[in-house]
Amino acid sequence: MTRRRQALSTGLMALVLARLDARANAGAAATGMAPAATQRLDALDANPGLAGDVVYWGEVFPMAAPAGTAALYRYARRVLAQPAGLSAAHLTYGVDGRLLIEERVSLSEHRSFQRLDVANRQTLESGSAVLSPDGRQLHFSWTSAGTTRTSVQAVDAPVVAGPSLHGTMLQHWDTLRAGEVLRVRLAVPSRLESHGFDIRLSQEADGHTVFSATPASWLVRLAVAPLRATFDTATRSLVRYEGRVPPMQARDNGKLAALDARVLYTPQANGYR
């Protein structure tokens, strides 16, 4: 090989290796949630009181798990007073006690939805859903594998999220018990959209009042069963929830799957906030 060809070959090889290194570095930098979300989870892990006072603890079990089965996850509802409303967070912990997920909703002084922020260490994703001041548009942002996507969706019904769903049922307690059906939009930042759900009275028996939230779309109903919340009728305290939850369940092959769960609650404060 002549010196010229050898130099050309060496140069091409160096160029290829440089490009491979650049791709590898880009791939490493492109994994995970937004840095601010990671920092938020780390801060809450060290000081959960940053999210406010504990309202209740929920023990999360697989839906069909027999009595005596250990909980898969544990989560706390924490509420923090704001100058014009409040912040309600659901902090989900693994069996090792490490914080995995924060879902945080900002509510107005009238307890109407303003924004949802999600940080998920289990899936390494994060994002938000923000309602426009006129209440007509939801602005979504979602970061996964280092890439951030956004969308805007028009909405024509009250918006709810996980940390505000039960509160919405309590706000409309009397009208729901009287037979009214409440249409809401459940914000799902990971899908960059919201889905319509119909909240209605499901059952009243044995001192308990049960409300259900059913997907309005038959396509969504194929994937998501109705969400059911059981309250003590006399005290209106939350007793049990059945349905889809934010944490996922690890399969034997190591992959994560959506989890439909039964959640049992232990109050830590007087009344729901």
Short mmCIF file of C-alpha atoms in Angstrom, two decimals:
data_model
loop_
_atom_site.label_atom_id
_atom_site.label_comp_id
_atom_site.label_asym_id
_atom_site.label_seq_id
_atom_site.Cartn_x
_atom_site.Cartn_y
_atom_site.Cartn_z
CA MET A 1 0.00 0.00 0.00
CA THR A 2 1.40 3.43 -0.95
CA ARG A 3 1.83 6.08 1.71
CA ARG A 4 -0.98 8.09 0.13
CA ARG A 5 -3.41 5.16 0.26
CA GLN A 6 -2.32 4.31 3.79
CA ALA A 7 -2.90 7.87 4.93
CA LEU A 8 -6.32 7.90 3.21
CA SER A 9 -7.28 4.61 4.83
CA THR A 10 -6.12 5.79 8.25
CA GLY A 11 -8.05 9.03 7.82
CA LEU A 12 -11.24 7.24 6.82
CA MET A 13 -10.92 4.87 9.79
CA ALA A 14 -10.40 7.81 12.16
CA LEU A 15 -13.49 9.52 10.69
CA VAL A 16 -15.61 6.39 11.13
CA LEU A 17 -14.43 5.92 14.73
CA ALA A 18 -15.10 9.58 15.49
CA ARG A 19 -18.64 9.27 14.16
CA LEU A 20 -19.23 6.10 16.16
CA ASP A 21 -17.97 7.81 19.31
CA ALA A 22 -20.20 10.80 18.61
CA ARG A 23 -23.24 8.54 18.18
CA ALA A 24 -22.42 6.65 21.36
CA ASN A 25 -22.03 9.88 23.32
CA ALA A 26 -25.22 11.27 21.85
CA GLY A 27 -27.03 8.07 22.78
CA ALA A 28 -25.73 8.24 26.34
CA ALA A 29 -26.81 11.86 26.63
CA ALA A 30 -30.21 11.10 25.11
CA THR A 31 -31.33 8.60 27.72
CA GLY A 32 -33.53 9.44 30.65
CA MET A 33 -35.96 12.09 31.80
CA ALA A 34 -35.39 15.82 31.92
CA PRO A 35 -32.55 16.74 34.33
CA ALA A 36 -34.86 19.00 36.37
CA ALA A 37 -37.19 16.04 36.98
CA THR A 38 -34.30 13.91 38.23
CA GLN A 39 -33.19 16.70 40.54
CA ARG A 40 -36.76 17.06 41.86
CA LEU A 41 -36.98 13.34 42.70
CA ASP A 42 -33.58 13.41 44.38
CA ALA A 43 -34.63 16.40 46.48
CA LEU A 44 -37.91 14.73 47.49
CA ASP A 45 -36.08 11.52 48.33
CA ALA A 46 -33.96 13.49 50.78
CA ASN A 47 -36.77 15.70 52.05
CA PRO A 48 -40.32 14.53 51.19
CA GLY A 49 -41.74 17.41 53.22
CA LEU A 50 -40.96 19.64 50.21
CA ALA A 51 -44.21 18.28 48.76
CA GLY A 52 -46.22 19.24 51.85
CA ASP A 53 -47.99 17.40 54.65
CA VAL A 54 -49.14 13.77 54.36
CA VAL A 55 -52.91 13.33 53.91
CA TYR A 56 -52.90 9.55 53.54
CA TRP A 57 -50.79 6.54 52.66
CA GLY A 58 -51.92 4.04 50.02
CA GLU A 59 -50.75 0.43 49.80
CA VAL A 60 -50.75 -0.77 46.17
CA PHE A 61 -51.58 -4.44 45.43
CA PRO A 62 -52.16 -6.29 42.16
CA MET A 63 -55.90 -6.27 41.49
CA ALA A 64 -56.40 -10.04 41.84
CA ALA A 65 -53.82 -10.58 44.60
CA PRO A 66 -55.13 -12.80 47.43
CA ALA A 67 -55.23 -11.61 51.02
CA GLY A 68 -51.81 -11.65 52.64
CA THR A 69 -49.97 -10.66 49.46
CA ALA A 70 -47.30 -8.04 50.07
CA ALA A 71 -47.84 -4.60 48.57
CA LEU A 72 -45.94 -3.86 45.37
CA TYR A 73 -45.71 -0.14 46.05
CA ARG A 74 -46.63 2.44 48.65
CA TYR A 75 -47.59 6.02 47.96
CA ALA A 76 -48.27 9.15 49.95
CA ARG A 77 -50.58 12.00 49.13
CA ARG A 78 -48.91 15.23 50.22
CA VAL A 79 -50.49 18.67 50.02
CA LEU A 80 -48.75 22.02 50.11
CA ALA A 81 -50.59 25.33 50.45
CA GLN A 82 -49.86 27.87 47.71
CA PRO A 83 -50.54 31.64 47.60
CA ALA A 84 -53.58 31.02 45.36
CA GLY A 85 -54.56 27.37 45.77
CA LEU A 86 -52.60 24.25 46.61
CA SER A 87 -50.21 21.66 45.23
CA ALA A 88 -51.23 18.01 45.64
CA ALA A 89 -48.58 15.34 45.02
CA HIS A 90 -48.68 11.57 44.87
CA LEU A 91 -45.26 10.15 45.77
CA THR A 92 -44.86 6.45 44.88
CA TYR A 93 -42.16 4.35 46.59
CA GLY A 94 -40.71 0.93 45.79
CA VAL A 95 -40.39 -1.87 48.33
CA ASP A 96 -36.86 -0.61 49.07
CA GLY A 97 -38.27 2.76 50.12
CA ARG A 98 -36.82 4.65 47.17
CA LEU A 99 -38.98 7.32 45.57
CA LEU A 100 -39.95 6.22 42.06
CA ILE A 101 -42.65 8.59 40.84
CA GLU A 102 -44.00 12.02 41.60
CA GLU A 103 -47.29 13.20 40.09
CA ARG A 104 -47.98 16.77 41.20
CA VAL A 105 -51.08 18.81 40.42
CA SER A 106 -51.41 22.54 40.93
CA LEU A 107 -54.98 23.55 41.81
CA SER A 108 -56.60 26.99 42.00
CA GLU A 109 -58.22 28.33 45.16
CA HIS A 110 -61.46 26.82 43.84
CA ARG A 111 -59.71 23.45 43.40
CA SER A 112 -59.77 23.56 39.61
CA PHE A 113 -56.91 22.02 37.60
CA GLN A 114 -54.06 24.26 36.49
CA ARG A 115 -51.15 21.94 35.68
CA LEU A 116 -49.76 18.44 36.16
CA ASP A 117 -46.06 17.61 36.48
CA VAL A 118 -44.75 14.04 36.29
CA ALA A 119 -41.31 12.65 37.09
CA ASN A 120 -40.97 8.88 36.71
CA ARG A 121 -37.73 7.17 37.73
CA GLN A 122 -39.17 3.74 36.89
CA THR A 123 -39.55 4.51 33.17
CA LEU A 124 -37.03 7.39 33.07
CA GLU A 125 -39.61 9.79 31.66
CA SER A 126 -41.03 13.15 32.68
CA GLY A 127 -43.43 15.78 31.46
CA SER A 128 -46.32 18.11 32.10
CA ALA A 129 -49.83 19.14 31.12
CA VAL A 130 -50.68 22.84 31.52
CA LEU A 131 -54.16 24.30 31.14
CA SER A 132 -54.39 27.63 29.35
CA PRO A 133 -55.77 30.58 31.36
CA ASP A 134 -59.08 30.42 29.48
CA GLY A 135 -59.41 26.70 30.25
CA ARG A 136 -59.77 25.72 26.59
CA GLN A 137 -56.40 24.19 25.77
CA LEU A 138 -54.03 21.69 27.34
CA HIS A 139 -50.36 22.14 26.52
CA PHE A 140 -48.39 18.91 26.83
CA SER A 141 -44.67 18.23 27.08
CA TRP A 142 -43.07 14.78 27.45
CA THR A 143 -39.40 13.80 27.67
CA SER A 144 -38.42 10.19 26.97
CA ALA A 145 -35.01 8.82 25.97
CA GLY A 146 -33.68 12.36 25.96
CA THR A 147 -36.20 13.59 23.39
CA THR A 148 -38.93 16.09 24.27
CA ARG A 149 -42.21 16.14 22.37
CA THR A 150 -45.03 18.65 22.71
CA SER A 151 -48.65 18.99 21.67
CA VAL A 152 -51.71 21.16 22.23
CA GLN A 153 -55.22 19.78 22.64
CA ALA A 154 -58.53 21.63 22.82
CA VAL A 155 -60.66 20.63 25.84
CA ASP A 156 -64.33 21.22 26.55
CA ALA A 157 -64.73 19.67 30.00
CA PRO A 158 -63.09 20.00 33.43
CA VAL A 159 -59.56 18.60 33.47
CA VAL A 160 -58.41 16.15 36.15
CA ALA A 161 -55.32 14.07 36.88
CA GLY A 162 -54.46 11.32 39.36
CA PRO A 163 -53.91 13.61 42.38
CA SER A 164 -57.18 15.50 41.71
CA LEU A 165 -59.54 12.69 40.62
CA HIS A 166 -60.79 11.74 44.08
CA GLY A 167 -61.12 15.38 45.07
CA THR A 168 -63.29 16.00 42.01
CA MET A 169 -65.59 13.18 43.12
CA LEU A 170 -65.85 14.72 46.58
CA GLN A 171 -66.53 18.18 45.13
CA HIS A 172 -69.51 16.78 43.22
CA TRP A 173 -70.60 14.34 45.94
CA ASP A 174 -74.24 15.44 46.20
CA THR A 175 -74.96 15.79 42.48
CA LEU A 176 -73.27 12.47 41.68
CA ARG A 177 -75.29 10.70 44.38
CA ALA A 178 -78.39 12.29 42.87
CA GLY A 179 -77.64 10.58 39.55
CA GLU A 180 -75.72 13.22 37.61
CA VAL A 181 -72.96 12.05 35.27
CA LEU A 182 -69.88 14.28 35.21
CA ARG A 183 -67.74 14.33 32.05
CA VAL A 184 -64.07 15.17 32.69
CA ARG A 185 -60.84 15.08 30.70
CA LEU A 186 -58.10 12.97 32.28
CA ALA A 187 -54.69 14.43 31.39
CA VAL A 188 -52.16 11.84 30.15
CA PRO A 189 -48.88 13.63 29.40
CA SER A 190 -47.13 10.43 28.29
CA ARG A 191 -49.59 10.26 25.39
CA LEU A 192 -49.60 14.03 24.82
CA GLU A 193 -53.37 14.12 25.17
CA SER A 194 -56.31 13.83 27.54
CA HIS A 195 -59.10 11.26 27.50
CA GLY A 196 -62.76 11.75 28.30
CA PHE A 197 -64.06 9.94 31.38
CA ASP A 198 -67.60 9.83 32.78
CA ILE A 199 -67.85 9.92 36.58
CA ARG A 200 -71.02 8.50 38.09
CA LEU A 201 -72.40 6.83 41.20
CA SER A 202 -71.72 3.11 41.00
CA GLN A 203 -73.01 1.75 44.29
CA GLU A 204 -74.15 2.64 47.81
CA ALA A 205 -74.12 -0.21 50.33
CA ASP A 206 -72.78 -1.23 53.73
CA GLY A 207 -71.89 2.33 54.67
CA HIS A 208 -69.81 2.88 51.54
CA THR A 209 -70.32 5.07 48.48
CA VAL A 210 -68.60 3.98 45.27
CA PHE A 211 -68.01 6.26 42.29
CA SER A 212 -66.68 5.04 38.95
CA ALA A 213 -64.85 6.88 36.18
CA THR A 214 -65.39 5.14 32.83
CA PRO A 215 -63.57 6.01 29.58
CA ALA A 216 -65.96 7.76 27.21
CA SER A 217 -64.29 6.24 24.14
CA TRP A 218 -64.89 2.57 23.42
CA LEU A 219 -61.32 2.32 22.13
CA VAL A 220 -59.94 3.51 25.47
CA ARG A 221 -62.35 1.17 27.29
CA LEU A 222 -60.67 -1.75 25.52
CA ALA A 223 -57.39 -0.84 27.24
CA VAL A 224 -58.48 0.78 30.51
CA ALA A 225 -61.15 -0.62 32.83
CA PRO A 226 -63.37 1.78 34.82
CA LEU A 227 -61.63 3.41 37.78
CA ARG A 228 -63.50 2.85 41.06
CA ALA A 229 -63.14 4.86 44.26
CA THR A 230 -64.82 3.73 47.49
CA PHE A 231 -65.55 6.24 50.26
CA ASP A 232 -66.90 5.89 53.76
CA THR A 233 -70.37 7.42 53.37
CA ALA A 234 -70.53 8.99 56.83
CA THR A 235 -67.06 10.59 56.87
CA ARG A 236 -66.45 10.82 53.10
CA SER A 237 -62.95 9.48 53.70
CA LEU A 238 -61.27 7.46 50.96
CA VAL A 239 -61.21 3.72 51.68
CA ARG A 240 -60.18 1.94 48.48
CA TYR A 241 -59.32 2.53 44.83
CA GLU A 242 -59.37 -0.02 42.01
CA GLY A 243 -57.94 0.63 38.58
CA ARG A 244 -54.89 1.72 36.60
CA VAL A 245 -52.03 3.21 38.64
CA PRO A 246 -48.86 5.13 37.63
CA PRO A 247 -46.25 2.51 38.68
CA MET A 248 -45.83 -0.48 36.40
CA GLN A 249 -45.31 -4.14 37.26
CA ALA A 250 -42.14 -6.01 36.34
CA ARG A 251 -42.71 -9.26 34.45
CA ASP A 252 -40.55 -12.36 34.71
CA ASN A 253 -38.74 -11.30 31.54
CA GLY A 254 -37.79 -8.00 33.18
CA LYS A 255 -40.13 -5.89 31.05
CA LEU A 256 -42.60 -3.46 32.59
CA ALA A 257 -46.35 -3.81 32.08
CA ALA A 258 -49.28 -1.55 32.90
CA LEU A 259 -50.68 -2.28 36.35
CA ASP A 260 -54.32 -2.46 37.36
CA ALA A 261 -54.28 -2.39 41.13
CA ARG A 262 -56.21 -2.34 44.36
CA VAL A 263 -55.14 0.46 46.69
CA LEU A 264 -56.02 0.52 50.40
CA TYR A 265 -55.74 3.80 52.30
CA THR A 266 -54.64 4.80 55.78
CA PRO A 267 -55.57 8.42 56.69
CA GLN A 268 -52.86 10.60 58.22
CA ALA A 269 -54.89 13.82 58.50
CA ASN A 270 -58.38 14.95 59.40
CA GLY A 271 -60.32 15.10 56.15
CA TYR A 272 -59.34 15.05 52.50
CA ARG A 273 -57.25 17.83 51.05
#
